[in-house]
Amino acid sequence: MASNGLVAKVAALAGDPGRASMLNALMDGRALTATELSKVAGITPQTASGHLSLMIGVGLLNVEKQGRHRYYRLAAPSVAQMLESIMQVASELAPSSKKLAVGPKEAALRRARTCYDHFAGQLGVSIADALVRDGYVELTGDAGILTESGIARLAALGIDIAPLLARRTKRSGRVLCRPCLDWSERKPHLAGILGATICEHSMQQGWTRRLVGTRAVQITPKGERAFRERFGAKLPT
């Protein structure tokens, strides 16, 4: 169990507005430079570098050097899960007047977005609901199971199930399937290797595409049909 001191340190690092902005910018799994992150946070590159060093030191971020540049990314899916949970709490505590003000940018995030490497928003929740309804996935409060019929269904959809089968035989490593409470929908979407696999397949098939500069994801007309017909997801219009 983590010490109270470390819990407080992580909370303090994530609680600074500038650092929170940088962490949020990395929630889609991308790796960004200090300059790019400084622009997101509205601070100087020098100040951003100091913040980034602190977050690397405690384990919230990883850094990779490529040529002259250093690229920063979230250290683990659990960091994204923490941020999603903070967003949910903040959304619940926000004044009711602010909850009603939903602009185009926020509406796009609520419809479909990435949470690290898996789908969130209405798209992510509708996929999770459909898989649970049809018996392909079983979810509890903090765990999930991909059933045998679920494996067969994903294979029939053309999804590469090799990583999923490999994970089922391991006792350690990343979780195969778990619920991640969605901050905007207040219901779970799918995280873990299963959620990441569905997201990656959807991008490869052209069902979804990333939008530059945001976590929001565009669902293509082909994707609208695929999610409804192949997954049985009930997507809002």
C-alpha positions as a Markdown table, in Angstrom:
| # | Residue | x | y | z |
|---|---|---|---|---|
| 1 | Met | 0.0 | 0.0 | 0.0 |
| 2 | Ala | 1.3 | 3.5 | -0.9 |
| 3 | Ser | 2.3 | 5.7 | 2.0 |
| 4 | Asn | 0.2 | 8.8 | 2.9 |
| 5 | Gly | 3.2 | 10.9 | 1.9 |
| 6 | Leu | 3.4 | 9.5 | -1.6 |
| 7 | Val | -0.4 | 9.8 | -2.0 |
| 8 | Ala | -0.2 | 13.5 | -1.0 |
| 9 | Lys | 2.7 | 14.0 | -3.4 |
| 10 | Val | 0.9 | 12.5 | -6.4 |
| 11 | Ala | -2.2 | 14.5 | -5.6 |
| 12 | Ala | -0.2 | 17.7 | -5.3 |
| 13 | Leu | 1.5 | 17.2 | -8.6 |
| 14 | Ala | -1.7 | 16.4 | -10.4 |
| 15 | Gly | -3.5 | 19.3 | -8.7 |
| 16 | Asp | -1.4 | 22.1 | -10.1 |
| 17 | Pro | -3.4 | 23.8 | -13.0 |
| 18 | Gly | -0.4 | 23.8 | -15.4 |
| 19 | Arg | 0.6 | 20.2 | -14.6 |
| 20 | Ala | -3.1 | 19.2 | -14.9 |
| 21 | Ser | -3.3 | 20.7 | -18.3 |
| 22 | Met | -0.2 | 18.8 | -19.5 |
| 23 | Leu | -1.4 | 15.5 | -18.0 |
| 24 | Asn | -4.8 | 16.0 | -19.7 |
| 25 | Ala | -3.1 | 16.6 | -23.1 |
| 26 | Leu | -1.4 | 13.3 | -22.8 |
| 27 | Met | -4.6 | 11.4 | -22.0 |
| 28 | Asp | -4.9 | 10.2 | -25.6 |
| 29 | Gly | -1.7 | 8.2 | -25.4 |
| 30 | Arg | 0.4 | 10.5 | -27.5 |
| 31 | Ala | 3.9 | 11.6 | -26.7 |
| 32 | Leu | 4.5 | 15.3 | -26.8 |
| 33 | Thr | 7.6 | 17.6 | -26.4 |
| 34 | Ala | 8.1 | 20.1 | -23.5 |
| 35 | Thr | 7.4 | 22.9 | -26.0 |
| 36 | Glu | 4.1 | 21.4 | -27.1 |
| 37 | Leu | 3.1 | 20.8 | -23.5 |
| 38 | Ser | 4.1 | 24.3 | -22.4 |
| 39 | Lys | 1.7 | 25.8 | -25.1 |
| 40 | Val | -1.1 | 23.6 | -23.8 |
| 41 | Ala | -0.5 | 24.8 | -20.2 |
| 42 | Gly | 0.1 | 28.4 | -21.2 |
| 43 | Ile | 3.5 | 28.5 | -19.5 |
| 44 | Thr | 7.1 | 29.0 | -20.6 |
| 45 | Pro | 9.1 | 25.9 | -21.9 |
| 46 | Gln | 11.5 | 26.4 | -19.0 |
| 47 | Thr | 8.6 | 26.3 | -16.4 |
| 48 | Ala | 7.2 | 23.3 | -18.2 |
| 49 | Ser | 10.5 | 21.4 | -18.0 |
| 50 | Gly | 10.6 | 21.9 | -14.3 |
| 51 | His | 7.0 | 20.5 | -13.9 |
| 52 | Leu | 7.8 | 17.6 | -16.2 |
| 53 | Ser | 10.9 | 16.7 | -14.2 |
| 54 | Leu | 8.9 | 16.5 | -11.0 |
| 55 | Met | 6.2 | 14.3 | -12.6 |
| 56 | Ile | 8.9 | 12.0 | -14.1 |
| 57 | Gly | 10.5 | 11.8 | -10.6 |
| 58 | Val | 7.4 | 10.5 | -9.0 |
| 59 | Gly | 6.5 | 8.1 | -11.8 |
| 60 | Leu | 3.6 | 9.9 | -13.5 |
| 61 | Leu | 5.4 | 10.4 | -16.8 |
| 62 | Asn | 8.0 | 8.6 | -18.9 |
| 63 | Val | 10.4 | 10.4 | -21.3 |
| 64 | Glu | 11.9 | 9.1 | -24.5 |
| 65 | Lys | 14.8 | 10.8 | -26.4 |
| 66 | Gln | 14.6 | 10.8 | -30.2 |
| 67 | Gly | 17.3 | 12.9 | -31.9 |
| 68 | Arg | 17.4 | 16.3 | -30.3 |
| 69 | His | 13.9 | 16.0 | -28.9 |
| 70 | Arg | 12.5 | 14.5 | -25.7 |
| 71 | Tyr | 9.0 | 13.1 | -25.8 |
| 72 | Tyr | 6.8 | 12.8 | -22.7 |
| 73 | Arg | 3.9 | 10.4 | -22.2 |
| 74 | Leu | 1.9 | 9.0 | -19.3 |
| 75 | Ala | 3.8 | 6.3 | -17.5 |
| 76 | Ala | 1.0 | 3.8 | -17.3 |
| 77 | Pro | -2.7 | 3.3 | -18.0 |
| 78 | Ser | -3.3 | 3.6 | -14.3 |
| 79 | Val | -2.3 | 7.3 | -14.5 |
| 80 | Ala | -5.0 | 7.9 | -17.1 |
| 81 | Gln | -7.5 | 6.0 | -14.9 |
| 82 | Met | -6.6 | 8.3 | -12.0 |
| 83 | Leu | -7.1 | 11.4 | -14.2 |
| 84 | Glu | -10.5 | 10.1 | -15.5 |
| 85 | Ser | -11.6 | 9.6 | -11.9 |
| 86 | Ile | -10.5 | 13.1 | -11.0 |
| 87 | Met | -12.5 | 14.5 | -13.9 |
| 88 | Gln | -15.6 | 12.6 | -12.8 |
| 89 | Val | -15.4 | 14.1 | -9.3 |
| 90 | Ala | -14.7 | 17.6 | -10.6 |
| 91 | Ser | -17.7 | 17.2 | -12.9 |
| 92 | Glu | -19.9 | 16.2 | -10.0 |
| 93 | Leu | -18.7 | 19.1 | -7.9 |
| 94 | Ala | -19.1 | 21.7 | -10.6 |
| 95 | Pro | -21.9 | 24.3 | -10.2 |
| 96 | Ser | -25.1 | 23.2 | -12.0 |
| 97 | Ser | -24.9 | 26.3 | -14.2 |
| 98 | Lys | -21.6 | 25.2 | -15.6 |
| 99 | Lys | -22.9 | 21.6 | -16.2 |
| 100 | Leu | -25.5 | 23.0 | -18.7 |
| 101 | Ala | -22.9 | 24.9 | -20.7 |
| 102 | Val | -21.8 | 22.3 | -23.2 |
| 103 | Gly | -20.0 | 23.8 | -26.2 |
| 104 | Pro | -19.1 | 22.0 | -29.5 |
| 105 | Lys | -15.6 | 21.0 | -28.2 |
| 106 | Glu | -17.0 | 19.4 | -25.0 |
| 107 | Ala | -19.9 | 17.8 | -27.0 |
| 108 | Ala | -17.4 | 16.1 | -29.3 |
| 109 | Leu | -15.4 | 14.8 | -26.2 |
| 110 | Arg | -18.6 | 13.5 | -24.7 |
| 111 | Arg | -19.6 | 11.6 | -27.8 |
| 112 | Ala | -16.3 | 9.9 | -28.5 |
| 113 | Arg | -12.8 | 10.3 | -27.1 |
| 114 | Thr | -9.8 | 8.2 | -26.2 |
| 115 | Cys | -8.9 | 7.6 | -22.5 |
| 116 | Tyr | -5.2 | 6.7 | -23.0 |
| 117 | Asp | -5.5 | 3.8 | -25.5 |
| 118 | His | -9.2 | 2.9 | -25.3 |
| 119 | Phe | -12.5 | 4.5 | -26.1 |
| 120 | Ala | -14.5 | 6.7 | -23.7 |
| 121 | Gly | -17.5 | 8.9 | -23.9 |
| 122 | Gln | -20.8 | 7.7 | -25.4 |
| 123 | Leu | -19.0 | 5.5 | -27.9 |
| 124 | Gly | -16.9 | 3.7 | -25.2 |
| 125 | Val | -19.9 | 3.2 | -22.9 |
| 126 | Ser | -22.2 | 2.0 | -25.7 |
| 127 | Ile | -19.6 | -0.7 | -26.7 |
| 128 | Ala | -19.3 | -1.8 | -23.1 |
| 129 | Asp | -23.0 | -1.9 | -22.7 |
| 130 | Ala | -23.5 | -4.0 | -25.8 |
| 131 | Leu | -20.8 | -6.5 | -25.0 |
| 132 | Val | -22.1 | -7.0 | -21.5 |
| 133 | Arg | -25.7 | -7.3 | -22.7 |
| 134 | Asp | -24.8 | -10.0 | -25.1 |
| 135 | Gly | -22.8 | -12.0 | -22.6 |
| 136 | Tyr | -19.4 | -11.4 | -24.3 |
| 137 | Val | -18.0 | -9.5 | -21.3 |
| 138 | Glu | -18.8 | -9.7 | -17.6 |
| 139 | Leu | -18.1 | -6.6 | -15.4 |
| 140 | Thr | -18.0 | -6.2 | -11.7 |
| 141 | Gly | -17.2 | -3.1 | -9.7 |
| 142 | Asp | -13.4 | -3.2 | -10.5 |
| 143 | Ala | -12.8 | -6.2 | -12.6 |
| 144 | Gly | -13.9 | -7.7 | -15.9 |
| 145 | Ile | -14.0 | -11.1 | -17.7 |
| 146 | Leu | -13.9 | -11.7 | -21.4 |
| 147 | Thr | -16.0 | -14.8 | -22.0 |
| 148 | Glu | -15.4 | -17.7 | -24.4 |
| 149 | Ser | -18.3 | -16.4 | -26.5 |
| 150 | Gly | -16.7 | -13.0 | -26.4 |
| 151 | Ile | -13.4 | -14.4 | -27.8 |
| 152 | Ala | -15.3 | -16.1 | -30.6 |
| 153 | Arg | -17.3 | -12.9 | -31.4 |
| 154 | Leu | -14.2 | -10.7 | -31.6 |
| 155 | Ala | -12.5 | -13.2 | -33.8 |
| 156 | Ala | -15.6 | -13.2 | -36.1 |
| 157 | Leu | -15.3 | -9.4 | -36.3 |
| 158 | Gly | -11.8 | -9.8 | -37.6 |
| 159 | Ile | -10.1 | -8.5 | -34.4 |
| 160 | Asp | -6.7 | -10.0 | -33.6 |
| 161 | Ile | -7.4 | -12.0 | -30.5 |
| 162 | Ala | -3.8 | -13.4 | -30.1 |
| 163 | Pro | -2.9 | -10.7 | -27.5 |
| 164 | Leu | -6.1 | -11.4 | -25.6 |
| 165 | Leu | -5.5 | -15.1 | -25.5 |
| 166 | Ala | -1.9 | -14.6 | -24.5 |
| 167 | Arg | -2.9 | -12.4 | -21.6 |
| 168 | Arg | -5.4 | -14.9 | -20.3 |
| 169 | Thr | -2.6 | -17.4 | -19.6 |
| 170 | Lys | -0.4 | -14.9 | -17.7 |
| 171 | Arg | -0.5 | -14.2 | -14.0 |
| 172 | Ser | 1.1 | -10.8 | -14.2 |
| 173 | Gly | 1.2 | -7.8 | -16.6 |
| 174 | Arg | -1.6 | -5.5 | -17.8 |
| 175 | Val | -5.2 | -6.4 | -16.9 |
| 176 | Leu | -7.1 | -8.1 | -19.8 |
| 177 | Cys | -10.4 | -6.3 | -19.2 |
| 178 | Arg | -11.7 | -4.0 | -16.5 |
| 179 | Pro | -14.3 | -1.3 | -16.2 |
| 180 | Cys | -13.2 | 2.4 | -16.2 |
| 181 | Leu | -15.9 | 4.8 | -14.9 |
| 182 | Asp | -16.5 | 7.4 | -17.6 |
| 183 | Trp | -16.5 | 11.0 | -16.3 |
| 184 | Ser | -19.0 | 12.3 | -18.7 |
| 185 | Glu | -21.4 | 9.3 | -18.9 |
| 186 | Arg | -21.1 | 8.1 | -15.2 |
| 187 | Lys | -21.1 | 4.5 | -16.5 |
| 188 | Pro | -18.2 | 2.2 | -17.3 |
| 189 | His | -16.3 | 1.9 | -20.5 |
| 190 | Leu | -13.8 | -0.9 | -21.2 |
| 191 | Ala | -10.2 | -0.5 | -20.3 |
| 192 | Gly | -7.3 | -2.9 | -20.3 |
| 193 | Ile | -6.0 | -4.9 | -23.2 |
| 194 | Leu | -9.5 | -5.6 | -24.5 |
| 195 | Gly | -10.4 | -1.9 | -24.7 |
| 196 | Ala | -7.1 | -1.0 | -26.3 |
| 197 | Thr | -7.5 | -3.8 | -28.9 |
| 198 | Ile | -11.0 | -2.6 | -29.9 |
| 199 | Cys | -9.8 | 1.0 | -30.2 |
| 200 | Glu | -6.8 | 0.0 | -32.3 |
| 201 | His | -8.9 | -2.2 | -34.6 |
| 202 | Ser | -11.4 | 0.6 | -35.1 |
| 203 | Met | -8.7 | 3.0 | -36.1 |
| 204 | Gln | -7.2 | 0.5 | -38.5 |
| 205 | Gln | -10.5 | -0.2 | -40.1 |
| 206 | Gly | -11.4 | 3.5 | -40.6 |
| 207 | Trp | -14.3 | 3.3 | -38.2 |
| 208 | Thr | -12.9 | 6.2 | -36.2 |
| 209 | Arg | -10.1 | 8.8 | -36.7 |
| 210 | Arg | -8.2 | 10.9 | -34.3 |
| 211 | Leu | -8.8 | 14.7 | -34.4 |
| 212 | Val | -5.6 | 16.8 | -34.2 |
| 213 | Gly | -5.1 | 18.6 | -30.9 |
| 214 | Thr | -7.8 | 16.9 | -28.9 |
| 215 | Arg | -8.8 | 13.7 | -27.3 |
| 216 | Ala | -12.0 | 13.7 | -29.3 |
| 217 | Val | -12.5 | 11.0 | -31.9 |
| 218 | Gln | -14.6 | 11.3 | -35.0 |
| 219 | Ile | -16.8 | 8.3 | -35.8 |
| 220 | Thr | -17.0 | 7.9 | -39.6 |
| 221 | Pro | -20.2 | 6.8 | -41.4 |
| 222 | Lys | -18.5 | 3.4 | -41.9 |
| 223 | Gly | -17.9 | 3.3 | -38.1 |
| 224 | Glu | -21.5 | 4.3 | -37.3 |
| 225 | Arg | -22.7 | 1.2 | -39.2 |
| 226 | Ala | -20.0 | -1.1 | -37.8 |
| 227 | Phe | -20.6 | -0.2 | -34.2 |
| 228 | Arg | -24.4 | -0.6 | -34.6 |
| 229 | Glu | -24.4 | -3.7 | -36.8 |
| 230 | Arg | -21.3 | -5.6 | -35.6 |
| 231 | Phe | -21.3 | -4.6 | -31.9 |
| 232 | Gly | -24.9 | -3.9 | -31.4 |
| 233 | Ala | -24.0 | -0.6 | -29.8 |
| 234 | Lys | -26.7 | 2.0 | -29.4 |
| 235 | Leu | -25.0 | 5.2 | -30.4 |
| 236 | Pro | -26.9 | 8.5 | -29.8 |
| 237 | Thr | -27.5 | 10.5 | -33.0 |
